[in-house]
XYZ file of C-alpha atoms in Angstrom:
396
model
C -10.558 -14.632 -2.743
C -6.924 -15.193 -3.843
C -4.884 -16.371 -0.871
C -2.278 -19.024 0.134
C -3.584 -22.045 2.017
C -1.904 -24.977 3.787
C -1.508 -26.667 0.411
C 1.133 -23.951 -0.338
C 2.844 -24.892 2.883
C 2.867 -28.543 2.106
C 4.193 -27.937 -1.435
C 7.009 -25.799 -0.047
C 7.738 -28.174 2.899
C 8.266 -31.070 0.434
C 10.696 -28.871 -1.450
C 12.454 -28.165 1.829
C 12.701 -31.735 2.673
C 14.201 -32.490 -0.619
C 16.725 -29.802 -0.140
C 17.582 -31.249 3.244
C 18.259 -34.696 1.380
C 20.445 -32.903 -1.150
C 22.441 -30.982 1.532
C 22.422 -33.966 3.941
C 21.098 -31.777 6.802
C 18.512 -32.230 9.531
C 16.936 -28.843 9.514
C 16.695 -25.557 7.513
C 16.876 -22.216 9.319
C 15.460 -19.088 7.731
C 16.854 -15.694 8.908
C 16.042 -13.088 6.179
C 12.696 -11.448 5.794
C 11.682 -12.853 2.487
C 12.759 -16.457 3.313
C 10.992 -16.189 6.702
C 7.906 -15.404 4.889
C 8.464 -18.272 2.483
C 8.719 -20.672 5.362
C 5.797 -19.376 7.540
C 3.437 -17.066 5.430
C 4.070 -14.435 8.048
C 4.448 -10.983 6.615
C 7.599 -9.902 8.362
C 7.318 -6.633 10.219
C 10.938 -6.000 11.244
C 14.326 -5.478 9.745
C 16.162 -8.730 10.583
C 19.613 -6.978 10.821
C 18.068 -4.926 13.667
C 15.639 -7.429 15.157
C 16.922 -10.966 14.235
C 14.329 -13.583 13.465
C 14.606 -17.418 12.971
C 12.322 -19.928 11.398
C 13.541 -23.463 12.049
C 12.072 -26.250 9.860
C 13.300 -29.693 10.897
C 13.239 -32.712 8.773
C 10.978 -34.380 11.469
C 8.610 -32.839 13.891
C 7.188 -29.386 13.904
C 9.104 -26.194 13.290
C 9.391 -23.168 15.637
C 10.040 -19.455 15.486
C 12.153 -17.047 17.490
C 10.946 -13.455 17.072
C 11.218 -9.924 18.394
C 8.541 -8.766 20.835
C 7.459 -6.124 18.437
C 5.888 -8.775 16.427
C 3.735 -10.195 19.220
C 0.321 -8.875 18.267
C 0.896 -9.129 14.577
C 1.603 -12.770 15.073
C -1.499 -13.072 17.203
C -3.590 -11.400 14.375
C -1.994 -13.786 11.943
C -2.801 -16.866 13.997
C -6.349 -15.765 14.668
C -6.879 -15.338 10.774
C -5.172 -18.876 10.373
C -2.720 -17.313 7.899
C 0.541 -18.322 9.494
C 1.752 -21.820 9.121
C 4.244 -22.252 11.977
C 2.708 -21.280 15.265
C 5.269 -22.339 17.902
C 6.886 -18.948 18.765
C 9.264 -17.749 21.447
C 9.639 -13.969 21.718
C 12.568 -12.018 23.024
C 12.473 -8.489 24.365
C 14.528 -5.425 23.225
C 13.862 -3.341 26.395
C 14.135 -3.997 30.185
C 10.983 -5.483 31.749
C 10.068 -5.553 35.409
C 7.125 -8.043 34.914
C 6.437 -10.925 32.595
C 9.978 -11.047 31.565
C 11.187 -12.292 28.269
C 14.714 -13.193 27.354
C 16.577 -9.954 26.239
C 18.036 -9.428 22.814
C 21.648 -9.898 24.060
C 20.686 -13.309 25.308
C 19.573 -14.472 21.787
C 22.355 -16.952 21.418
C 21.385 -18.707 24.567
C 17.690 -18.725 23.683
C 18.260 -20.062 20.231
C 20.608 -22.795 21.649
C 17.997 -23.734 24.082
C 15.351 -24.115 21.480
C 17.596 -26.081 19.198
C 18.296 -28.489 22.103
C 14.680 -28.840 23.073
C 13.938 -29.841 19.462
C 16.659 -32.415 19.551
C 18.794 -30.426 17.000
C 21.728 -29.792 19.212
C 23.838 -32.524 17.569
C 22.439 -32.123 14.065
C 23.546 -30.671 10.720
C 21.536 -27.484 9.717
C 21.649 -25.172 6.800
C 20.995 -21.443 6.685
C 19.794 -19.059 4.032
C 22.428 -16.535 5.049
C 25.055 -16.017 7.687
C 23.981 -15.273 11.191
C 26.225 -13.969 13.931
C 23.483 -15.087 16.455
C 23.577 -18.627 15.276
C 27.324 -18.528 15.211
C 27.297 -17.664 18.865
C 24.665 -20.291 19.621
C 26.967 -22.871 17.802
C 29.751 -22.095 20.415
C 27.205 -23.158 23.071
C 26.439 -26.307 21.081
C 29.766 -27.610 20.128
C 28.231 -30.714 18.418
C 26.058 -28.602 16.041
C 27.206 -28.425 12.468
C 26.050 -25.334 10.577
C 26.572 -24.353 6.933
C 25.310 -21.468 4.805
C 23.620 -22.588 1.657
C 22.243 -19.332 0.148
C 22.341 -20.420 -3.479
C 20.650 -23.696 -2.726
C 17.879 -22.039 -0.657
C 17.175 -19.758 -3.524
C 16.152 -22.850 -5.804
C 13.269 -23.263 -3.404
C 11.558 -20.218 -4.756
C 11.928 -20.884 -8.423
C 8.666 -22.819 -9.068
C 5.332 -21.490 -7.891
C 2.458 -23.422 -6.588
C -0.918 -23.082 -8.401
C -2.300 -20.995 -5.660
C 0.573 -18.498 -5.832
C -0.060 -18.018 -9.462
C -3.707 -17.334 -8.836
C -2.741 -14.582 -6.366
C -0.384 -13.228 -8.991
C -3.019 -13.336 -11.522
C -5.356 -11.342 -9.293
C -2.647 -8.703 -8.618
C -1.885 -8.486 -12.379
C -5.605 -7.829 -13.194
C -5.671 -4.927 -10.655
C -2.401 -3.678 -12.393
C -4.168 -3.604 -15.750
C -6.960 -1.645 -14.159
C -4.636 0.970 -12.844
C -2.804 1.171 -16.207
C -6.115 2.277 -17.812
C -6.428 4.862 -15.110
C -2.932 5.980 -15.967
C -3.926 6.395 -19.517
C -6.835 8.543 -18.558
C -4.801 10.828 -16.319
C -1.757 11.703 -18.331
C -1.861 15.291 -19.664
C 0.638 18.144 -20.190
C 1.444 20.105 -17.099
C 0.665 17.594 -14.637
C 3.233 17.018 -11.794
C 4.675 13.472 -12.377
C 4.847 12.691 -8.647
C 1.289 13.958 -8.114
C 0.106 11.675 -10.888
C 1.758 8.677 -9.207
C 0.254 9.500 -5.848
C -3.232 9.865 -7.429
C -2.775 6.481 -9.026
C -1.575 4.878 -5.802
C -4.672 6.200 -4.055
C -6.930 4.638 -6.842
C -4.938 1.547 -6.525
C -5.724 0.991 -2.953
C -9.327 1.990 -3.263
C -9.880 -0.626 -6.022
C -8.014 -3.160 -3.915
C -10.263 -2.681 -1.114
C -13.249 -3.431 -3.280
C -11.741 -6.526 -4.706
C -9.633 -7.979 -1.809
C -11.260 -6.788 1.585
C -9.376 -8.065 4.502
C -6.456 -9.308 2.441
C -2.832 -8.028 2.545
C -2.248 -5.487 -0.218
C 0.588 -3.039 -0.778
C 1.561 -0.651 -3.481
C 5.297 -1.431 -3.950
C 5.620 1.105 -6.659
C 3.496 3.468 -8.889
C 6.258 5.409 -10.480
C 6.487 7.378 -13.682
C 9.466 8.931 -15.481
C 8.546 11.610 -18.160
C 10.556 13.020 -20.917
C 14.424 12.783 -21.198
C 14.596 11.614 -17.428
C 13.022 8.331 -18.690
C 16.365 7.631 -20.559
C 17.661 6.485 -17.146
C 15.766 3.376 -15.981
C 15.775 4.813 -12.418
C 15.397 8.376 -13.300
C 17.612 11.463 -13.065
C 17.447 12.160 -9.350
C 15.646 15.328 -9.916
C 11.951 14.253 -9.831
C 10.578 16.826 -7.470
C 8.549 19.372 -9.441
C 9.020 17.449 -12.817
C 5.932 18.049 -15.110
C 4.638 16.162 -18.050
C 5.255 18.048 -21.191
C 3.617 17.851 -24.604
C 5.667 15.396 -26.683
C 7.144 13.537 -23.701
C 7.738 9.846 -23.595
C 6.628 8.343 -20.354
C 7.646 5.126 -18.743
C 5.803 3.924 -15.704
C 6.252 1.032 -13.359
C 3.364 -0.579 -11.549
C 4.180 -3.090 -8.870
C 1.465 -4.280 -6.482
C 1.942 -7.008 -3.759
C -1.044 -9.177 -2.822
C -1.006 -11.651 0.015
C 2.917 -11.708 -0.127
C 3.339 -12.035 -3.920
C 4.283 -9.293 -6.488
C 4.073 -8.852 -10.173
C 5.243 -6.152 -12.487
C 3.371 -4.259 -15.233
C 5.146 -1.395 -17.082
C 4.174 0.599 -20.070
C 5.567 3.284 -22.301
C 3.267 6.145 -23.130
C 3.326 9.141 -25.457
C 1.899 12.521 -24.536
C 0.874 13.510 -27.909
C 1.601 12.010 -31.234
C 5.144 10.443 -31.374
C 7.557 11.002 -34.256
C 8.918 8.395 -36.393
C 12.045 7.816 -34.289
C 9.842 7.264 -31.159
C 7.542 4.941 -32.971
C 10.432 2.862 -34.105
C 11.981 2.585 -30.656
C 8.581 1.736 -29.014
C 7.836 -0.831 -31.710
C 11.295 -2.490 -31.240
C 10.777 -2.596 -27.448
C 7.240 -4.006 -27.902
C 8.386 -6.717 -30.193
C 11.278 -7.576 -27.872
C 8.786 -8.094 -24.980
C 6.700 -10.398 -27.238
C 9.725 -12.332 -28.162
C 10.773 -12.582 -24.454
C 7.349 -13.881 -23.487
C 7.366 -16.463 -26.218
C 10.702 -17.812 -25.164
C 9.640 -18.596 -21.571
C 9.087 -22.316 -22.537
C 9.701 -25.207 -20.301
C 13.017 -26.866 -21.079
C 14.698 -23.939 -22.848
C 17.644 -22.235 -21.116
C 16.772 -19.353 -18.739
C 19.041 -17.099 -20.781
C 16.797 -17.782 -23.885
C 14.344 -15.143 -22.548
C 17.108 -12.483 -22.723
C 18.529 -13.658 -25.940
C 15.185 -13.614 -27.751
C 14.604 -10.001 -26.790
C 17.979 -8.878 -27.581
C 17.900 -10.547 -30.991
C 14.919 -8.416 -31.838
C 16.408 -5.183 -30.669
C 19.720 -5.975 -32.574
C 17.796 -6.631 -35.804
C 16.055 -3.279 -35.479
C 19.400 -1.539 -35.109
C 19.022 -0.335 -31.507
C 21.297 -2.732 -29.549
C 23.465 0.153 -28.385
C 20.506 1.503 -26.437
C 20.156 -1.496 -24.122
C 21.165 -0.894 -20.483
C 19.989 -3.937 -18.593
C 19.060 -7.615 -19.022
C 15.432 -8.470 -20.286
C 14.037 -9.243 -16.832
C 14.211 -11.100 -13.634
C 12.191 -13.780 -11.670
C 9.455 -12.407 -9.479
C 7.546 -13.753 -6.479
C 7.761 -12.887 -2.758
C 9.975 -10.030 -3.592
C 10.157 -7.717 -6.620
C 13.426 -9.253 -7.852
C 13.541 -12.905 -7.240
C 15.870 -15.693 -8.213
C 17.704 -16.596 -10.519
C 19.346 -13.098 -10.597
C 21.675 -14.013 -13.581
C 18.958 -14.432 -16.254
C 21.083 -13.330 -19.190
C 23.757 -15.979 -18.521
C 21.884 -18.713 -16.867
C 21.968 -21.999 -18.887
C 19.751 -24.197 -16.630
C 16.533 -25.278 -18.199
C 13.421 -23.334 -17.367
C 10.902 -25.107 -15.189
C 7.110 -24.919 -15.525
C 5.549 -22.353 -13.157
C 8.590 -20.216 -12.766
C 7.501 -16.474 -13.093
C 9.476 -13.796 -14.796
C 9.196 -10.096 -15.794
C 9.724 -9.650 -19.469
C 11.054 -6.139 -19.617
C 13.451 -5.349 -22.386
C 14.284 -1.688 -22.485
C 15.782 0.896 -24.836
C 17.145 4.104 -23.462
C 18.000 7.140 -25.769
C 19.808 9.993 -24.142
C 17.890 13.251 -24.850
C 14.912 11.446 -25.965
C 13.587 8.953 -23.316
C 13.029 5.356 -22.433
C 11.067 2.631 -24.111
C 10.105 -0.275 -21.899
C 7.112 -2.664 -21.949
C 6.884 -5.145 -19.097
C 4.644 -8.211 -18.852
C 4.726 -10.881 -16.139
C 4.933 -14.211 -17.610
C 4.571 -17.937 -16.282
C 6.882 -20.491 -17.819
C 5.186 -23.500 -19.444
C 5.043 -25.661 -22.553
C 3.012 -22.543 -23.709
C 3.939 -19.340 -21.703
C 1.042 -17.651 -19.767
C 1.038 -13.882 -19.531
C -0.459 -12.569 -16.388
C -0.605 -8.900 -17.416
C -2.887 -7.909 -20.327
C -2.651 -4.229 -20.638
C -2.822 -3.470 -24.317
C 0.454 -3.238 -26.325
C -0.379 -1.046 -29.141
C 0.714 2.399 -30.439
C -2.864 3.491 -30.439
C -3.330 2.679 -26.698
C 0.138 4.074 -25.824
C -0.596 7.407 -27.323
C -2.522 9.878 -25.136
C -3.951 12.947 -26.627
């Protein structure tokens, strides 16, 4: 069963300690949902802007968490399943209590200050993933505490994946290939586009239940754009009631999340035989994806992925139809770091994971985008294996 064990915690913790060395700090504090999950393996169930959360990971000693009471039973389930990596938790309340009182939400600065002091961190240097008004208030109670925000540096923690993470992503990718086959079987003229996606989402969760019982699975997106609307990567804002028509180009987006990790699998379909223009655009997009995947080689610049795809599209004469970079890193969230793929000159590192999704968008015709999830290596590894051929892409 694909899941993350304490081996991933050890891997991530070693990276955290190295970052502490680099930043010359004594602890890291994670306050955003995705970084909180990175540090704890707890699937955050609150919006931190509304219900602040803190995961404190010191250089020495055990870490601790400060969380909203809403997460009490969720945390208990996670502990009983031995999924969460940091188990010293202090909860605070967001409503008045007459019995078994907890600190209230307006007392968070005092609570956090007390926990930092108890951990011996009240005279330390700590780094944050993002600014926190609560921690700023706690700092006023601990005048010898030195706090800095190091968002960019924190993001580097998530570039390279552990082997167990890639195994989970492989399992999610295999499931996405299965649902793409179901899409191919289900596309037909007259079908409501949104109904198609809902039907695919239903099949997705049923198949996931067979493959991964008891694991954490989410359908982040099963979304299709059909006809001229697909010329906008995010649609035309008028999807309600849209139906597939004979001759339409369809672009779909399949994004599952399994045990806290996502992948992307996107394909372009034809409802009926495409004309020569559509074939040429589809072929350019497909060849660009292949070039992007092949460029995901350890040691090459991050931007070489985008450059390889763009070069193919330019040679095909379609550069004026590009509307976005070739892809993005992917992992705990759908869009990971680095976010500046097209301009980033640092060398790619083994086991980074990217979407390779160059796209062409022709107003009045449609979109043409084929997306594979690729693992960087001396030889790149492709997690998604949905066929990339005109024959497969043509339905009917």
